[in-house]
Coordinates of C-alpha atoms and ligand atoms in Angstrom, one line a residue:
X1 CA -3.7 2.8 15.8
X2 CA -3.1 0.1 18.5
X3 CA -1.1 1.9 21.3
X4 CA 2.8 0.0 21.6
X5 CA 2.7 -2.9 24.1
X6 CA 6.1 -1.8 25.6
X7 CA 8.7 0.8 25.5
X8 CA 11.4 1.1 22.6
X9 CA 14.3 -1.5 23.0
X10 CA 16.2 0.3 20.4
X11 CA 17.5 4.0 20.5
X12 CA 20.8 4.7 19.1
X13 CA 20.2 8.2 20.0
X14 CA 20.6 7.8 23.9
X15 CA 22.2 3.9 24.0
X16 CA 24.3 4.0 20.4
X17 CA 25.6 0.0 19.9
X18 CA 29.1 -0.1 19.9
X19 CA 30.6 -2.0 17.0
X20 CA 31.0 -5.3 18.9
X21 CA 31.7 -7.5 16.1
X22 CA 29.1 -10.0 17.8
X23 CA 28.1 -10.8 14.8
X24 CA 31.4 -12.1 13.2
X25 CA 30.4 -15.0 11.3
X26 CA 27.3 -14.4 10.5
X27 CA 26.1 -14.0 7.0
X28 CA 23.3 -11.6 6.7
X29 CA 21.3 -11.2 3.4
X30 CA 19.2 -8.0 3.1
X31 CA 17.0 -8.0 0.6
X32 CA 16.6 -4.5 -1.1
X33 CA 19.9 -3.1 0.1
X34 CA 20.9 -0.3 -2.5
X35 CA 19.1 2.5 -0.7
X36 CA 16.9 3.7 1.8
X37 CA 16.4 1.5 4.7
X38 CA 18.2 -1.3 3.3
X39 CA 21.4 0.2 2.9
X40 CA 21.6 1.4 6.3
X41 CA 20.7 -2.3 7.8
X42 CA 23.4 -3.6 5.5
X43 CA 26.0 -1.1 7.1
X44 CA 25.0 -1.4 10.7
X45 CA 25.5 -5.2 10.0
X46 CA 28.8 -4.9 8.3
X47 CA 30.1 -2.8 11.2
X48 CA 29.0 -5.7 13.6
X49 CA 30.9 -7.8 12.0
X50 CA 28.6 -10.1 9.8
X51 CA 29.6 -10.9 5.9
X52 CA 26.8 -8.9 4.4
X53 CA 24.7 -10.3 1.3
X54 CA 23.4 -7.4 0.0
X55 CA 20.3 -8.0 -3.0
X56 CA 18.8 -4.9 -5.2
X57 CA 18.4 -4.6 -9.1
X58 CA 21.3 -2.0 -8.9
X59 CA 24.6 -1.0 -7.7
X60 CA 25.9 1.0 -5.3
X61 CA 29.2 1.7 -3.1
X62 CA 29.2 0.9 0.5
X63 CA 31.9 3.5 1.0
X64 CA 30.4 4.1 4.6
X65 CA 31.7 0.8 5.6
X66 CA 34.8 1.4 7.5
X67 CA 38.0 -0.9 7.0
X68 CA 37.2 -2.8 10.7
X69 CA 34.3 -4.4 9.1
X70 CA 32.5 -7.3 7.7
X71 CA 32.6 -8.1 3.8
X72 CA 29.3 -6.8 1.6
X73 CA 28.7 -8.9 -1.6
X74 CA 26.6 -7.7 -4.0
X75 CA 24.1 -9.4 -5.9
X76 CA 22.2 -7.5 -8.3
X77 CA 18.9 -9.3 -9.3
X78 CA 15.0 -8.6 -9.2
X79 CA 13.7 -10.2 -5.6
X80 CA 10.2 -11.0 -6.9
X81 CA 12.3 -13.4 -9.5
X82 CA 10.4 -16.8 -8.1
X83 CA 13.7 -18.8 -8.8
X84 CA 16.0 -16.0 -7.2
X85 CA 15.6 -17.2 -3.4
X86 CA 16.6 -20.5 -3.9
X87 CA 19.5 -19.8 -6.0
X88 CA 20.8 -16.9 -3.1
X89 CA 20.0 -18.9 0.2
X90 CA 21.9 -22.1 -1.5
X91 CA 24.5 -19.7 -2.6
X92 CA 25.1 -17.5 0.8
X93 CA 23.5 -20.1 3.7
X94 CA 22.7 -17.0 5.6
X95 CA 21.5 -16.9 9.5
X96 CA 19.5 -14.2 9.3
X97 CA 17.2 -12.9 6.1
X98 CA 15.8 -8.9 6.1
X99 CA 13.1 -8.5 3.6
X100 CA 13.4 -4.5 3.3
X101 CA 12.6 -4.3 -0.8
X102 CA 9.2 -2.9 -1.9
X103 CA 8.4 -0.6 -4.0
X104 CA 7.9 3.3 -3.7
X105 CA 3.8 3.9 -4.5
X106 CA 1.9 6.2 -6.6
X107 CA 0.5 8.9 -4.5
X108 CA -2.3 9.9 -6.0
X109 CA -5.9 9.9 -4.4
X110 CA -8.0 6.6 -5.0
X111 CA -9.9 8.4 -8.2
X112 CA -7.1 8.7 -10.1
X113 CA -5.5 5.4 -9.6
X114 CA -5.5 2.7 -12.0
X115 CA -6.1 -0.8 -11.1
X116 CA -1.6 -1.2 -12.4
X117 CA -0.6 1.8 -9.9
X118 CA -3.2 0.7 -7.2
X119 CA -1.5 -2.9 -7.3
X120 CA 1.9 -1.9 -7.4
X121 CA 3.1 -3.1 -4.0
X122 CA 1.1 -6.2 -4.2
X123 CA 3.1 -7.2 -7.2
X124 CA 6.5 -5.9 -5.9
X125 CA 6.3 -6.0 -1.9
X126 CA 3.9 -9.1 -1.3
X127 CA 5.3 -11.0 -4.3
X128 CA 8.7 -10.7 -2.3
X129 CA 7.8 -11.5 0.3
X130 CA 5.9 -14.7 -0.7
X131 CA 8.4 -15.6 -2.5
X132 CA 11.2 -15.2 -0.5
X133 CA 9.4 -16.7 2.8
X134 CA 8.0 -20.0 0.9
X135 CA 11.5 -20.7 0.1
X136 CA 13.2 -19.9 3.4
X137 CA 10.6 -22.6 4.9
X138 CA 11.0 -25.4 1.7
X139 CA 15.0 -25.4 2.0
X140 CA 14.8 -24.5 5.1
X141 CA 16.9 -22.5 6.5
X142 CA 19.1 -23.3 9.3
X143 CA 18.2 -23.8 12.8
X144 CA 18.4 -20.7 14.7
X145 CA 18.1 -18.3 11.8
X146 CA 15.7 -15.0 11.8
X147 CA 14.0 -13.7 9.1
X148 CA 12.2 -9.9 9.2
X149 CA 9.8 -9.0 7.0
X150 CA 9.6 -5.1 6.0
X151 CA 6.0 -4.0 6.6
X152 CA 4.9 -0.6 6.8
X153 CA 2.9 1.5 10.0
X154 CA 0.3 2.1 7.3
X155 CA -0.8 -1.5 7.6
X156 CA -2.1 -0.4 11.2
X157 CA -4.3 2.8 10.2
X158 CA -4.6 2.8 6.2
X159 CA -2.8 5.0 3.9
X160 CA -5.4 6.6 1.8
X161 CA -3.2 8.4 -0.6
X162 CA -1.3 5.7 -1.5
X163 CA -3.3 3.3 -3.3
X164 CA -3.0 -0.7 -2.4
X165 CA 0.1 0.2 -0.2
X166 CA -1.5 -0.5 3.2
X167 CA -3.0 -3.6 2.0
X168 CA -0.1 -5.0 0.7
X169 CA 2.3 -4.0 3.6
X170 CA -0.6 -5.7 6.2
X171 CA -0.2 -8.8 3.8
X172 CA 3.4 -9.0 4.4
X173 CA 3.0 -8.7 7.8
X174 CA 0.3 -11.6 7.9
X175 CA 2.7 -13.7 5.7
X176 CA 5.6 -13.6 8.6
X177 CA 2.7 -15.0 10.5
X178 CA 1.9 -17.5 8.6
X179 CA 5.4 -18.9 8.3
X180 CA 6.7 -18.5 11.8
X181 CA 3.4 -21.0 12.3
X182 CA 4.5 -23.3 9.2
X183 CA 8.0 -23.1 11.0
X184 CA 6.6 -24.2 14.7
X185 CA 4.1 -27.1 12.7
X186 CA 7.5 -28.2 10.9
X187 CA 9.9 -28.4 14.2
X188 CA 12.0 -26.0 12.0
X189 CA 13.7 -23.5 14.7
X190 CA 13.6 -20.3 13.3
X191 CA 12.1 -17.1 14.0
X192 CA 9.8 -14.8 11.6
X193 CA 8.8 -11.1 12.2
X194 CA 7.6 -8.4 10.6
X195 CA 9.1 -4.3 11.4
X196 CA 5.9 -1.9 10.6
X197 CA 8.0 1.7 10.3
X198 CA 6.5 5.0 10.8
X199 CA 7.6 8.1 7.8
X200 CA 11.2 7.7 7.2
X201 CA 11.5 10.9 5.2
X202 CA 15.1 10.8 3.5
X203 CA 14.2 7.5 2.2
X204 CA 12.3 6.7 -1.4
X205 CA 8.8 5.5 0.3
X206 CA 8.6 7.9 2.9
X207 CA 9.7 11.4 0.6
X208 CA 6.9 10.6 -1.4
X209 CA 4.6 10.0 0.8
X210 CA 5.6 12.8 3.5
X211 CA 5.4 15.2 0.0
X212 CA 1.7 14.0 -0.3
X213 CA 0.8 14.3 2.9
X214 CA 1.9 17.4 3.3
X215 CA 0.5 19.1 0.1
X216 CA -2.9 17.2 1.1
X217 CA -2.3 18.9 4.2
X218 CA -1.9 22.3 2.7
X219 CA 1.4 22.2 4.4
X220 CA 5.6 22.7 3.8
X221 CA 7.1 19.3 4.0
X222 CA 8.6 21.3 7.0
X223 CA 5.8 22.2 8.5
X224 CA 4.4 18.7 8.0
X225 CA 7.1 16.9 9.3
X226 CA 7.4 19.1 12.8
X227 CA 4.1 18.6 13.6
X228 CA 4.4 14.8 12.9
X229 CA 7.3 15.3 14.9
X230 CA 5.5 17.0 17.9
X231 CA 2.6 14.5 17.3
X232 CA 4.7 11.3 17.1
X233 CA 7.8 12.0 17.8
X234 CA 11.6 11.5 16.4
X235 CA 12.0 10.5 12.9
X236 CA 12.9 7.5 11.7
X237 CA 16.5 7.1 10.2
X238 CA 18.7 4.4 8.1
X239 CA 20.8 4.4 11.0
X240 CA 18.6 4.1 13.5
X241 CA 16.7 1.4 11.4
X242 CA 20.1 -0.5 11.0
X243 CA 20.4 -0.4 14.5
X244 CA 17.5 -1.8 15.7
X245 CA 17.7 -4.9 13.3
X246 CA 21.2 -5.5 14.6
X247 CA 18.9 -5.7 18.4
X248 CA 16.4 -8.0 16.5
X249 CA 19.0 -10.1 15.0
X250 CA 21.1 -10.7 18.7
X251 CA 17.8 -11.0 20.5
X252 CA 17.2 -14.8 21.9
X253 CA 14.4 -16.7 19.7
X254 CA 12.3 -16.6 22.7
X255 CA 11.8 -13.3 23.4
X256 CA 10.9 -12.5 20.2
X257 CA 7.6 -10.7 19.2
X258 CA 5.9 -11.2 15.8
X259 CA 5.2 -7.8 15.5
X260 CA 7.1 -4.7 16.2
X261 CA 6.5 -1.1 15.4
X262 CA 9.6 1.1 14.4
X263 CA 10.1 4.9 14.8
X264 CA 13.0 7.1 15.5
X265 CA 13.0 6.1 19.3
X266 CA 13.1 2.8 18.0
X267 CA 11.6 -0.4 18.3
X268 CA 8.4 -1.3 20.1
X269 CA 6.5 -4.7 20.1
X270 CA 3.0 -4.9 18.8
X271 CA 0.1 -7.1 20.5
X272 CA -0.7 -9.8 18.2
Ligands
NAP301 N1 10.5 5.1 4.2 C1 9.5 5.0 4.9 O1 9.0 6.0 5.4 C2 8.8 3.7 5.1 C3 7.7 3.6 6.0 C4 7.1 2.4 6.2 C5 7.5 1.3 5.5 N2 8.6 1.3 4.7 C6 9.0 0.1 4.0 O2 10.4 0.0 4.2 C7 11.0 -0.6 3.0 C8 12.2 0.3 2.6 O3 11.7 1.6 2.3 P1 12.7 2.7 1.7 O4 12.0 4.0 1.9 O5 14.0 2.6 2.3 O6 12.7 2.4 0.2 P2 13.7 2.8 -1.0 O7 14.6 4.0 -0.5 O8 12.9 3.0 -2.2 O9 14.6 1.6 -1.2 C9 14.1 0.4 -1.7 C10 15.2 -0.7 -1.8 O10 14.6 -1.9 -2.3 C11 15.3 -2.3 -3.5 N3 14.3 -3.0 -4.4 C12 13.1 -2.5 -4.7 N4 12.5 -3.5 -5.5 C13 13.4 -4.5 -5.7 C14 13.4 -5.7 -6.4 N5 12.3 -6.1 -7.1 N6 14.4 -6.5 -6.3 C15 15.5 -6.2 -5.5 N7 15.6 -5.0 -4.8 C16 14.5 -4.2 -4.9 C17 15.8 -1.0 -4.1 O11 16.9 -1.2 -4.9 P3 16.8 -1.3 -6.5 O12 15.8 -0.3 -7.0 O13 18.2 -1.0 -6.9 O14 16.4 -2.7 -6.9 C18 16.2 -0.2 -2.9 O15 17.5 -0.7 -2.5 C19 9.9 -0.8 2.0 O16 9.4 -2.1 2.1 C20 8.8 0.2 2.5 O17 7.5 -0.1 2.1 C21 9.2 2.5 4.5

């Protein structure tokens, strides 16, 4: 695994972010909001103020999000829909775009795949992502907007227990790429990155895959998890995700890295 360029900009742990309201009217639209991840990133943006667009095939209640905040709308509709995009950025306008929806893998060693649980995340994660970024670029979106892109630490070192997984998540990370240099050949201003987390455990991607690693291990999930802990240090959180996408989204454009890694002490940019 390439070592961080830099140390952690993000680490609500030792530097919580107040609720500033400095995003007060903003619209942010996370994509894949119902859980996990998501749902923390749409409740650290509501309690900075931003109306909150918030996209999954389900429901939930955002009863976390205290009365001094911004709005969250739900929409409930399948992201990889090709015509969803369009219909939701000319619906909401939004200034800044979080792709966190993907799908949670089948954990099973390569042998006992099949090709349909092998490509899973290619035809949930990358499909969103393509998706999602070709439209943002054809509207486009407005000047000054940022977009993330919810890639996965796996894309760094493989993930051999989860089939396609790592393949997929280093495809999303390459398509961010590929449209922040679309974006710069097109004079549009905006700014594209990808977030490659490390195990997130209370989450639906990273319980399955700390419970495989851990069994393949011959380990408790306990165990497991101290001596990832010991290894690699704090775990990664909703909250402390949601944080450090409300740093991303009040960074300026130009200090913006296309890469970053993300653990519990937070973010860290990746060489390119
Ligand atoms: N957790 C980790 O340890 C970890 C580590 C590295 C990378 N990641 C990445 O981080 C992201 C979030 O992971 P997570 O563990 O928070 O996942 P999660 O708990 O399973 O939540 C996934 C969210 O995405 C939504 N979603 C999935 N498919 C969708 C679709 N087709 N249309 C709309 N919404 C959809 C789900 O809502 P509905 O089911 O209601 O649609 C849910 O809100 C994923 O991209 C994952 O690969 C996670």
């Amino acid at each position: 695994m390439p070592s961080p360029a830099e140390k952690p900009i993000a680490n609500p742990d030792t530097n919580p972010i107040e609720p500033l309201h400095e995003l007060s009217g903003k619209t942010a639209m996370i994509v894949g909001a119902s859980r996990g991840i998501g749902r923390g990133i749409a409740l650290a943006f509501a309690g900075a103020g931003a109306r909150v667009i918030a996209v999954s095939r389900s429901s939930t209640e955002f009863a976390e999000a205290g009365a001094n905040t911004g709005e969250i709308r739900q929409e409930i509709a399948d992201a990889g829909d090709a015509g969803l995009p369009a219909l939701l950025l000319d619906r909401h306008d939004p200034d800044v775009v979080v792709l966190v929806a993907g799908a949670i893998p089948p954990m099973l060693p390569l042998q006992q795949q099949s090709w349909e649980a092998f490509s899973a995340n290619w035809q949930a994660d990358v499909r969103i992502a393509f998706h999602w970024l070709r439209e943002i670029l054809l509207k486009p979106l407005r000047p000054g907007s940022r977009v993330v892109v919810f890639s996965s630490g796996a894309a760094l070192g493989g993930s051999p227990l989860s089939g396609g997984y790592a393949g997929a998540k280093a495809m999303q990370r390459f398509l961010a790429a590929y449209a922040q240099n679309e974006a710069v050949r097109g004079g549009l201003d905006i700014t594209f990155t990808a977030v490659l987390p490390r195990f997130s455990p209370q989450t639906g991607v990273g319980k399955v895959a700390v419970q495989a690693y851990a069994a393949r291990a011959g380990q408790s999930v306990e165990a497991f998890l101290q001596s990832f802990v010991q290894s690699s240090g704090p775990l990664l959180s909703p909250q402390i995700a949601g944080a450090a996408l409300l740093q991303l989204a009040t960074l300026d454009a130009a200090d913006f890295a296309p890469a970053y890694l993300l653990t519990g002490a937070g973010l860290q940019k990746l060489p390119n």
